[in-house]
Every structure is written in C-alpha cells, then in structure tokens.
Tab-separated table of C-alpha atoms and ligand atoms in Angstrom:
chain	number	residue	atom	x	y	z
A	15	UNK	CA	0.000	0.000	0.000
A	16	UNK	CA	1.269	3.425	-0.881
A	17	UNK	CA	2.319	5.844	0.448
A	18	UNK	CA	5.081	4.029	2.290
A	19	UNK	CA	6.905	5.673	5.179
A	20	UNK	CA	10.606	5.069	4.635
A	21	UNK	CA	12.069	7.336	7.332
A	22	UNK	CA	10.874	10.071	9.609
A	23	UNK	CA	9.005	12.514	7.347
A	24	UNK	CA	10.105	10.683	4.199
A	25	UNK	CA	7.558	8.786	2.106
A	26	UNK	CA	7.404	6.903	-1.157
A	27	UNK	CA	4.300	8.336	-2.792
A	28	UNK	CA	4.886	6.624	-6.129
A	29	UNK	CA	2.767	3.969	-7.788
A	30	UNK	CA	2.865	0.300	-8.705
A	31	UNK	CA	2.453	-0.649	-12.370
A	32	UNK	CA	1.471	-4.297	-11.992
A	33	UNK	CA	0.678	-4.987	-15.602
A	34	UNK	CA	3.406	-3.471	-17.734
A	35	UNK	CA	5.128	-6.266	-19.654
A	36	UNK	CA	7.072	-4.258	-22.224
A	37	UNK	CA	8.960	-1.210	-21.036
A	38	UNK	CA	10.157	0.431	-24.254
A	39	UNK	CA	11.368	-2.940	-25.464
A	40	UNK	CA	12.579	-4.332	-22.110
A	41	UNK	CA	10.556	-7.275	-20.801
A	42	UNK	CA	9.025	-6.545	-17.413
A	43	UNK	CA	7.374	-9.805	-16.449
A	44	UNK	CA	7.190	-8.654	-12.804
A	45	UNK	CA	5.788	-5.223	-13.699
A	46	UNK	CA	7.484	-2.196	-12.204
A	47	UNK	CA	7.020	0.756	-9.900
A	48	UNK	CA	7.483	4.468	-10.458
A	49	UNK	CA	8.722	5.681	-7.100
A	50	UNK	CA	8.389	9.317	-6.112
A	51	UNK	CA	9.473	10.688	-2.760
A	52	UNK	CA	7.914	13.237	-0.468
A	53	UNK	CA	10.055	14.814	2.233
A	54	UNK	CA	8.124	16.701	4.872
A	55	UNK	CA	10.210	19.153	6.886
A	56	UNK	CA	9.718	22.879	7.528
A	57	UNK	CA	9.635	22.930	3.746
A	58	UNK	CA	8.148	20.113	1.713
A	59	UNK	CA	9.842	18.626	-1.322
A	60	UNK	CA	8.692	16.109	-3.902
A	61	UNK	CA	11.377	14.150	-5.736
A	62	UNK	CA	10.273	12.911	-9.164
A	63	UNK	CA	6.817	12.024	-10.408
A	64	UNK	CA	5.368	9.039	-12.278
A	65	UNK	CA	4.198	8.006	-15.730
A	66	UNK	CA	1.508	10.331	-17.028
A	67	UNK	CA	-1.360	7.839	-16.763
A	68	UNK	CA	-0.632	7.320	-13.048
A	69	UNK	CA	-0.698	11.034	-12.172
A	70	UNK	CA	-4.031	10.860	-10.328
A	71	UNK	CA	-2.755	8.032	-8.159
A	72	UNK	CA	0.367	10.038	-7.321
A	73	UNK	CA	-1.748	13.011	-6.308
A	74	UNK	CA	-3.965	10.755	-4.177
A	75	UNK	CA	-0.910	9.287	-2.460
A	76	UNK	CA	0.540	12.719	-1.737
A	77	UNK	CA	-2.846	13.935	-0.482
A	78	UNK	CA	-2.893	11.194	2.167
A	79	UNK	CA	0.071	12.994	3.747
A	80	UNK	CA	-0.191	16.657	2.777
A	81	UNK	CA	-2.248	18.872	0.551
A	82	UNK	CA	-0.216	18.952	-2.713
A	83	UNK	CA	-0.503	22.764	-2.641
A	84	UNK	CA	1.769	22.735	0.406
A	85	UNK	CA	4.677	21.268	-1.552
A	86	UNK	CA	7.367	23.966	-1.717
A	87	UNK	CA	9.841	22.376	-4.103
A	88	UNK	CA	9.577	19.855	-6.886
A	89	UNK	CA	12.784	18.065	-7.861
A	90	UNK	CA	13.242	16.233	-11.135
A	91	UNK	CA	16.207	13.869	-10.999
A	92	UNK	CA	15.601	12.656	-14.555
A	93	UNK	CA	13.588	13.768	-17.572
A	94	UNK	CA	12.550	10.393	-18.994
A	95	UNK	CA	8.772	10.288	-19.063
A	96	UNK	CA	8.274	7.426	-16.620
A	97	UNK	CA	9.398	9.986	-14.010
A	98	UNK	CA	8.374	13.269	-15.570
A	99	UNK	CA	5.098	12.351	-17.263
A	100	UNK	CA	3.198	13.378	-14.133
A	101	UNK	CA	4.908	16.789	-13.905
A	102	UNK	CA	2.249	18.827	-15.742
A	103	UNK	CA	-0.524	17.556	-13.419
A	104	UNK	CA	1.675	17.904	-10.361
A	105	UNK	CA	2.852	21.413	-11.188
A	106	UNK	CA	-0.742	22.381	-11.854
A	107	UNK	CA	-1.765	21.133	-8.376
A	108	UNK	CA	1.339	22.315	-6.536
A	109	UNK	CA	1.452	25.694	-8.250
A	110	UNK	CA	2.947	26.466	-11.664
A	111	UNK	CA	5.305	29.054	-10.129
A	112	UNK	CA	6.804	26.732	-7.502
A	113	UNK	CA	10.562	26.121	-7.899
A	114	UNK	CA	11.371	23.093	-10.030
A	115	UNK	CA	14.885	21.845	-9.277
A	116	UNK	CA	16.788	19.820	-11.845
A	117	UNK	CA	20.224	19.649	-13.434
A	118	UNK	CA	21.199	22.164	-16.125
A	119	UNK	CA	20.558	19.541	-18.787
A	120	UNK	CA	17.333	18.714	-16.977
A	121	UNK	CA	16.072	22.254	-17.486
A	122	UNK	CA	16.840	22.001	-21.202
A	123	UNK	CA	15.396	18.538	-21.613
A	124	UNK	CA	12.248	19.151	-19.564
A	125	UNK	CA	11.555	22.249	-21.667
A	126	UNK	CA	11.760	20.049	-24.779
A	127	UNK	CA	9.238	17.634	-23.323
A	128	UNK	CA	6.856	20.151	-21.773
A	129	UNK	CA	6.442	23.565	-23.393
A	130	UNK	CA	5.545	25.352	-20.168
A	131	UNK	CA	7.119	28.283	-18.373
A	132	UNK	CA	8.043	26.528	-15.167
A	133	UNK	CA	10.221	28.140	-12.536
A	134	UNK	CA	13.375	26.134	-13.234
A	135	UNK	CA	16.233	26.126	-10.736
A	136	UNK	CA	19.116	24.404	-12.472
A	137	UNK	CA	21.623	22.990	-9.998
A	138	UNK	CA	25.063	21.411	-10.230
A	139	UNK	CA	26.946	18.883	-8.122
A	140	UNK	CA	27.398	19.979	-4.522
A	141	UNK	CA	24.620	22.597	-4.535
A	142	UNK	CA	22.281	22.357	-1.585
A	143	UNK	CA	18.666	23.079	-0.791
A	144	UNK	CA	17.641	23.563	2.822
A	145	UNK	CA	14.295	22.178	3.932
A	146	UNK	CA	14.651	23.722	7.406
A	147	UNK	CA	16.000	20.967	9.592
A	148	UNK	CA	17.329	18.912	6.748
A	149	UNK	CA	19.330	19.506	3.621
A	150	UNK	CA	19.231	18.134	0.124
A	151	UNK	CA	22.483	17.948	-1.843
A	152	UNK	CA	22.488	17.436	-5.599
A	153	UNK	CA	24.935	15.263	-7.465
A	154	UNK	CA	24.943	15.353	-11.250
A	155	UNK	CA	25.247	11.900	-12.800
A	156	UNK	CA	25.433	12.811	-16.487
A	157	UNK	CA	24.706	9.914	-18.818
A	158	UNK	CA	23.579	7.682	-15.974
A	159	UNK	CA	21.663	7.177	-17.985
A	160	UNK	CA	20.525	10.423	-19.650
A	161	UNK	CA	22.442	13.703	-19.968
A	162	UNK	CA	20.083	15.244	-17.391
A	163	UNK	CA	20.322	12.523	-14.731
A	164	UNK	CA	21.181	13.491	-11.180
A	165	UNK	CA	20.979	12.073	-7.673
A	166	UNK	CA	19.580	13.909	-4.673
A	167	UNK	CA	20.993	13.171	-1.223
A	168	UNK	CA	19.211	13.837	2.063
A	169	UNK	CA	22.232	14.626	4.172
A	170	UNK	CA	21.001	14.240	7.741
A	171	UNK	CA	19.241	10.923	7.042
A	172	UNK	CA	21.961	9.659	4.667
A	173	UNK	CA	19.364	8.732	2.080
A	174	UNK	CA	20.323	8.731	-1.590
A	175	UNK	CA	17.527	9.262	-4.116
A	176	UNK	CA	19.205	7.651	-7.074
A	177	UNK	CA	16.761	8.031	-9.971
A	178	UNK	CA	17.174	4.989	-12.254
A	179	UNK	CA	20.467	3.991	-10.624
A	180	UNK	CA	20.209	0.818	-8.481
A	181	UNK	CA	16.658	0.289	-9.761
A	182	UNK	CA	14.868	-2.899	-10.689
A	183	UNK	CA	11.676	-3.500	-12.593
A	184	UNK	CA	9.851	-5.251	-9.799
A	185	UNK	CA	6.260	-4.662	-8.739
A	186	UNK	CA	5.252	-5.875	-5.314
A	187	UNK	CA	3.825	-4.912	-1.989
A	188	UNK	CA	7.303	-5.443	-0.641
A	189	UNK	CA	9.044	-2.096	-0.445
A	190	UNK	CA	12.498	-2.921	0.901
A	191	UNK	CA	15.384	-5.245	0.024
A	192	UNK	CA	14.990	-7.217	3.256
A	193	UNK	CA	11.370	-7.971	2.373
A	194	UNK	CA	12.280	-9.599	-0.935
A	195	UNK	CA	15.644	-11.217	-0.240
A	196	UNK	CA	18.211	-12.331	-2.791
A	197	UNK	CA	15.685	-12.719	-5.606
A	198	UNK	CA	15.835	-8.971	-6.094
A	199	UNK	CA	19.465	-9.159	-7.231
A	200	UNK	CA	18.468	-10.911	-10.462
A	201	UNK	CA	16.078	-8.033	-11.254
A	202	UNK	CA	18.787	-5.486	-10.416
A	203	UNK	CA	21.247	-7.380	-12.632
A	204	UNK	CA	18.799	-7.408	-15.531
A	205	UNK	CA	18.246	-3.680	-15.070
A	206	UNK	CA	21.984	-3.045	-15.095
A	207	UNK	CA	22.613	-5.263	-18.134
A	208	UNK	CA	19.939	-3.564	-20.217
A	209	UNK	CA	19.946	0.056	-19.087
A	210	UNK	CA	23.341	0.881	-17.638
A	211	UNK	CA	25.918	-1.530	-19.030
A	212	UNK	CA	27.166	0.848	-21.725
A	213	UNK	CA	27.883	3.464	-19.078
A	214	UNK	CA	30.001	1.144	-16.936
A	215	UNK	CA	33.132	3.370	-17.034
A	216	UNK	CA	31.043	6.285	-15.679
A	217	UNK	CA	29.626	4.089	-12.942
A	218	UNK	CA	33.095	3.110	-11.755
A	219	UNK	CA	34.026	6.802	-11.716
A	220	UNK	CA	30.874	7.685	-9.781
A	221	UNK	CA	31.528	5.000	-7.162
A	222	UNK	CA	35.067	6.393	-6.756
A	223	UNK	CA	33.714	9.952	-6.406
A	224	UNK	CA	31.184	8.914	-3.753
A	225	UNK	CA	33.929	7.058	-1.856
A	226	UNK	CA	36.384	9.990	-2.141
A	227	UNK	CA	33.768	12.465	-0.918
A	228	UNK	CA	33.083	10.161	2.031
A	229	UNK	CA	29.344	10.246	1.365
A	230	UNK	CA	27.720	7.872	3.850
A	231	UNK	CA	24.676	6.038	2.567
A	232	UNK	CA	22.208	4.364	4.913
A	233	UNK	CA	19.485	3.931	2.338
A	234	UNK	CA	19.204	4.057	-1.450
A	235	UNK	CA	15.856	4.975	-2.947
A	236	UNK	CA	15.729	4.290	-6.686
A	237	UNK	CA	12.810	5.306	-8.875
A	238	UNK	CA	11.998	1.677	-9.735
A	239	UNK	CA	11.487	-1.299	-7.480
A	240	UNK	CA	12.488	-1.788	-3.875
A	241	UNK	CA	14.455	0.504	-1.586
A	242	UNK	CA	17.855	-0.681	-0.376
A	243	UNK	CA	17.756	-0.207	3.404
A	244	UNK	CA	19.188	-3.384	4.901
A	245	UNK	CA	22.397	-3.455	2.950
A	246	UNK	CA	22.866	-0.631	0.445
A	247	UNK	CA	26.521	-1.683	0.219
A	248	UNK	CA	25.419	-4.911	-1.411
A	249	UNK	CA	23.967	-3.240	-4.483
A	250	UNK	CA	26.865	-0.764	-4.672
A	251	UNK	CA	29.346	-3.689	-4.661
A	252	UNK	CA	27.263	-5.477	-7.287
A	253	UNK	CA	27.372	-2.344	-9.473
A	254	UNK	CA	31.152	-2.152	-9.071
A	255	UNK	CA	31.420	-5.823	-10.094
A	256	UNK	CA	29.071	-5.497	-13.074
A	257	UNK	CA	30.749	-2.279	-14.202
A	258	UNK	CA	34.157	-3.965	-14.236
A	259	UNK	CA	32.605	-6.714	-16.370
A	260	UNK	CA	34.938	-9.317	-14.951
A	261	UNK	CA	33.583	-12.487	-16.583
A	262	UNK	CA	32.508	-15.603	-14.746
A	263	UNK	CA	33.563	-18.969	-16.056
A	264	UNK	CA	30.485	-19.333	-18.169
A	265	UNK	CA	29.491	-19.210	-21.824
A	266	UNK	CA	26.255	-18.358	-23.574
A	267	UNK	CA	25.314	-19.629	-26.992
A	268	UNK	CA	22.766	-17.364	-28.621
A	269	UNK	CA	21.165	-18.628	-31.795
A	270	UNK	CA	18.144	-18.898	-33.994
A	271	UNK	CA	17.294	-21.794	-36.225
A	272	UNK	CA	14.981	-22.619	-39.150
A	273	UNK	CA	15.027	-26.411	-39.478
A	274	UNK	CA	16.951	-27.267	-36.275
A	275	UNK	CA	20.358	-27.544	-37.953
A	276	UNK	CA	21.812	-24.452	-36.269
A	277	UNK	CA	20.126	-25.603	-33.056
A	278	UNK	CA	21.811	-29.001	-33.290
A	279	UNK	CA	25.129	-27.206	-33.780
A	280	UNK	CA	24.444	-25.052	-30.710
A	281	UNK	CA	23.821	-28.142	-28.593
A	282	UNK	CA	27.024	-29.777	-29.777
A	283	UNK	CA	29.109	-26.654	-29.092
A	284	UNK	CA	27.520	-26.530	-25.644
A	285	UNK	CA	28.505	-30.173	-25.073
A	286	UNK	CA	32.110	-29.338	-25.993
A	287	UNK	CA	32.205	-26.380	-23.587
A	288	UNK	CA	30.648	-28.419	-20.784
A	289	UNK	CA	33.221	-31.153	-21.459
A	290	UNK	CA	35.864	-28.663	-20.301
A	291	UNK	CA	33.991	-28.173	-17.037
A	292	UNK	CA	32.674	-24.723	-17.973
A	293	UNK	CA	29.085	-23.686	-17.374
A	294	UNK	CA	27.184	-23.066	-20.609
A	295	UNK	CA	23.689	-22.112	-21.615
A	296	UNK	CA	22.303	-22.308	-25.167
A	297	UNK	CA	19.574	-19.698	-25.690
A	298	UNK	CA	17.165	-19.811	-28.611
A	299	UNK	CA	16.485	-16.170	-29.438
A	300	UNK	CA	12.797	-16.552	-30.263
A	301	UNK	CA	12.200	-18.371	-26.959
A	302	UNK	CA	13.772	-15.653	-24.798
A	303	UNK	CA	13.379	-11.914	-24.649
A	304	UNK	CA	16.457	-9.977	-25.696
A	305	UNK	CA	16.616	-8.281	-22.311
A	306	UNK	CA	16.754	-11.704	-20.604
A	307	UNK	CA	19.518	-12.812	-22.974
A	308	UNK	CA	21.500	-9.645	-22.262
A	309	UNK	CA	21.330	-10.403	-18.536
A	310	UNK	CA	23.131	-13.676	-19.260
A	311	UNK	CA	25.683	-11.914	-21.466
A	312	UNK	CA	26.620	-9.469	-18.680
A	313	UNK	CA	28.917	-11.840	-16.805
A	314	UNK	CA	29.638	-14.432	-19.510
A	315	UNK	CA	33.240	-15.044	-20.572
A	316	UNK	CA	32.206	-16.167	-24.054
A	317	UNK	CA	29.337	-15.238	-26.332
A	318	UNK	CA	28.878	-17.648	-29.210
A	319	UNK	CA	26.346	-16.589	-31.804
A	320	UNK	CA	24.663	-18.838	-34.351
A	321	UNK	CA	22.465	-18.054	-37.342
A	322	UNK	CA	21.146	-19.756	-40.408
A	323	UNK	CA	21.802	-17.845	-43.626
A	324	UNK	CA	18.511	-16.554	-45.002
A	325	UNK	CA	18.429	-14.824	-48.401
A	326	UNK	CA	22.174	-14.101	-48.145
A	327	UNK	CA	21.669	-12.436	-44.774
A	328	UNK	CA	21.634	-13.247	-41.103
A	329	UNK	CA	18.368	-14.527	-39.731
A	330	UNK	CA	16.517	-11.307	-38.751
A	331	UNK	CA	16.247	-12.132	-35.037
A	332	UNK	CA	20.016	-12.648	-34.880
A	333	UNK	CA	20.599	-9.247	-36.503
A	334	UNK	CA	18.189	-7.749	-33.992
A	335	UNK	CA	20.060	-9.241	-31.062
A	336	UNK	CA	23.499	-8.284	-32.400
A	337	UNK	CA	22.325	-4.685	-32.876
A	338	UNK	CA	20.928	-4.617	-29.346
A	339	UNK	CA	24.044	-6.141	-27.796
A	340	UNK	CA	26.370	-3.812	-29.706
A	341	UNK	CA	24.630	-0.743	-28.284
A	342	UNK	CA	25.121	-1.997	-24.737
A	343	UNK	CA	28.901	-2.317	-25.259
A	344	UNK	CA	29.765	-5.490	-23.386
A	345	UNK	CA	33.520	-6.008	-22.959
A	346	UNK	CA	35.926	-8.799	-21.991
A	347	UNK	CA	34.249	-11.449	-24.144
A	348	UNK	CA	35.504	-14.306	-26.205
A	349	UNK	CA	33.398	-14.488	-29.367
A	350	UNK	CA	32.656	-17.170	-31.933
A	351	UNK	CA	30.127	-17.834	-34.687
A	352	UNK	CA	28.404	-20.808	-36.228
A	353	UNK	CA	25.471	-21.613	-38.453
A	354	UNK	CA	23.931	-23.775	-41.086
A	355	UNK	CA	23.199	-22.662	-44.643
A	356	UNK	CA	21.683	-23.931	-47.842
A	357	UNK	CA	23.628	-22.484	-50.772
A	358	UNK	CA	25.317	-19.169	-49.992
A	359	UNK	CA	26.283	-19.240	-46.300
A	360	UNK	CA	27.323	-15.674	-45.441
A	361	UNK	CA	25.905	-15.872	-41.888
A	362	UNK	CA	29.046	-16.911	-40.010
A	363	UNK	CA	31.154	-14.252	-41.716
A	364	UNK	CA	28.574	-11.605	-40.855
A	365	UNK	CA	28.449	-12.639	-37.197
A	366	UNK	CA	32.237	-12.632	-36.950
A	367	UNK	CA	32.318	-9.156	-38.431
A	368	UNK	CA	29.725	-7.926	-35.909
A	369	UNK	CA	31.610	-9.504	-32.995
A	370	UNK	CA	34.895	-8.002	-34.210
A	371	UNK	CA	33.196	-4.592	-34.264
A	372	UNK	CA	32.353	-5.167	-30.619
A	373	UNK	CA	36.023	-5.993	-29.963
A	374	UNK	CA	35.275	-9.530	-28.870
A	375	UNK	CA	38.250	-11.850	-28.918
A	376	UNK	CA	37.489	-14.137	-31.878
A	377	UNK	CA	39.497	-17.230	-31.041
A	378	UNK	CA	38.270	-19.351	-33.943
A	379	UNK	CA	36.834	-18.621	-37.412
A	380	UNK	CA	33.754	-20.621	-36.407
A	381	UNK	CA	31.838	-23.462	-37.997
A	382	UNK	CA	29.518	-23.251	-41.002
A	383	UNK	CA	27.746	-26.363	-42.210
A	384	UNK	CA	25.586	-26.956	-45.270
A	385	UNK	CA	22.003	-28.125	-44.706
A	386	UNK	CA	21.899	-30.794	-41.984
A	387	UNK	CA	25.018	-31.341	-39.829
A	388	UNK	CA	26.697	-34.713	-40.427
A	389	UNK	CA	28.983	-36.562	-38.038
A	390	UNK	CA	32.093	-34.629	-39.093
A	391	UNK	CA	30.214	-31.351	-38.827
A	392	UNK	CA	29.005	-32.150	-35.340
A	393	UNK	CA	32.499	-33.147	-34.372
A	394	UNK	CA	33.753	-29.742	-35.579
A	395	UNK	CA	31.120	-28.093	-33.363
A	396	UNK	CA	32.145	-30.166	-30.357
A	397	UNK	CA	35.797	-29.265	-30.938
A	398	UNK	CA	34.887	-25.573	-31.228
A	399	UNK	CA	33.102	-25.891	-27.907
A	400	UNK	CA	36.139	-27.548	-26.326
A	401	UNK	CA	38.436	-24.806	-27.616
A	402	UNK	CA	36.179	-22.122	-26.139
A	403	UNK	CA	35.765	-24.080	-22.899
A	404	UNK	CA	39.540	-24.434	-22.546
A	405	UNK	CA	40.100	-20.728	-23.216
A	406	UNK	CA	37.584	-19.873	-20.466
A	407	UNK	CA	38.997	-22.418	-18.034
A	408	UNK	CA	42.498	-20.984	-18.595
A	409	UNK	CA	41.435	-17.404	-17.838
A	410	UNK	CA	42.862	-16.024	-14.613
B	212	LIG	FE1	13.082	5.066	-15.326
B	212	LIG	FE2	15.348	6.509	-17.457
B	212	LIG	O1	13.689	6.194	-16.688
C-alpha cells in the first residue's frame, strides 16, 4: 500500500504498475514501480513524479500525507517520461510558479518535453537546498543514464535518491530489500545489463567519487522497485562488479534456427564447452526476450552466436540481437560464430564481423555447415566448444 513511510518525514508516494510487460522494449514480467518521494520538513519537497497515466494516483498518495498545494519544491532527478510524465498535473496542483529543481541539462530537456514556463532552478553537483531541519544535496550523474540525470541526497538521514540507478523493474507490496531477499538481485542485474551496461566506465568513476567524498549512505531509494535499506553496500558492490565486467567462467550460446540444424550445432558446441567443465547455456532467441539474454551476457566469458543464412543475410532475429548487444557495449568477451546454410552461407562471416566490431576476442573462425550437420560437422562443433571451454577455463 502506498504511500510508504521510509524514514521520519520521508515517504514513497509513487505507484505500482502491476501490468506493464514491455517497457520500451525491455521485458518486465514482474511489472514495475514508479517511485516518487515526499520529504516533509519545515519545507516540503517532492522528488520525481510518475508516468503520465498514473498522475491521479500520485496526487492521491501525496494527499494522504499533505495537501499537494503545500509542496514547496519539486525536484526532477531525470527527464525520462516514466518519471516526468506526471509533472504537468503535479505542477498544476502544486502551483505552476513553484521552484522546479533539476540539473542544467534537466532544465533544457524538460523544456523540450513540456512547453511550459516553469520556474526552473538548475543545480550542479554539490549545490544544496535547505528544507529547514534537513538539507538536500544534488549530485549530477550525467549519462547515468541520460544527460540530465542526477541524484539527490538527504544529508542528515543519509538517504540517496538515485533516480534509475540501483533500480529494478519489480512490482510488489514489498518495499524494501529485506522484504524480498536475494531474488531482487536478479532483477537489479537485468536492469543493469539492459539500461546501464554501456555506461560502466562512468559508474566506476561515480563510485570512486562517492567514496572519495566520504558520502555515507544508509538507504538508497531508486525510482523503480524496492528501496535498499538493509544493505545498500550490497547493491553498490554489485554495481562495481558489473561495471568492471569481470567475466565468470560461463558461456552463452545465442542462436536462432529454421530447421533445427543451427540448433543441433548449438547443442554440440555446448557439449564441448561443458566437457571442459565450464558452465554453458544455449539460448534460442525466439524463446527468450532480448533483455533476458542480455542479462546472461553481462557476466559471460564467451558469447557464441549462431544463425542460419537466409536470403544471403543473417536470420533477422540474430541481426536484432546483435544490434541490441552492440549498443550496450559489453567487454571482456571471447566471441565465436556458427550456423547452417543452404547455398550461400554468409551468416558466419557476418556474425564474426559484428563480434569483431564489438572488440570480442574471436578465437576461432567458427563453424559453417551446409544443410543438416553430419557426423564430421558435429564433431567440428564439439571441438569448437572444447576450444572455447579451454580458453575460459584458462582465464585467470
Ligand atoms: Fe526510469 Fe530513465 O527512466
């Protein structure tokens, strides 16, 4: 039930979106939440809003605590519309002339989304806003994951309002990490792999900055999913690990297939990898959402991609996945390609070229087989698997 009290005078007034299953192309089989935070002190501040169609619910939630008109400051940590869509309704209720705090890029980007003359207060890292007994400090987090992104820190309570950072698409009546347990880490990992992976170098820098500044964090409140109150260090350490992209001793084989030939090859490569004692998972692209596959790629040491050749091209779902993966910039991967073909057989070459573009370490030219794999062909797949397995096993 919302609102949720998360500390003295601090509430999550956001909403639960139980039924969303596709979040701009990301699969959200557990739904999500759009968290928004109300801080009631001598002055009252609202941090972020919700998706436009949930605006009424946000206003209802706020009204259970204070009359929205009493809000003194609205803070927008991030312009993306799952957090800003409710701004027009909120500003209308709160008062169109009330100060709207955001980063400098936030002011520009909000103006491009909402052609209204709001009372923007653009802030930079280290600037503060006093609420009377408590203070908010702003920390710009450019490109994590939009140019306008920033965090807001409630100094006295050591609460970090982290926008999308540390979020998870998870809808539930549980509100805190300790109420969900370890299951939440898989949702956080998926979120990282699909939203933040390409910004990993910036995340490492940000973690260093927070450590150097000695910012103590007792609680992290992201805009999606549960709040980290029991062990915020756990998700920060996980981010540091994911950002370094140090691979585990595991391989993923990502493929599509038309008449099961490429699938048979995938299974045989997997058998070769497993024979070297390395964990491996073949994933048929049309049976898994690309955001689920990317979660597996995050900590894999090897990504082996298979495609039939269709009309002199890659199978379209394989192209789709390669395009998606390329944008997320995974690093530290061994790469390899395989596939069956009928008469032209360009698929393997095309995959290798895509993996080279991504700077994967191509340790073998791959295996291409005509029509249905025979015994020798399957043996070549098994040997490819063994070579990859050995390379992973030998990694430090
Ligand atoms: Fe949850 Fe970048 O929006």
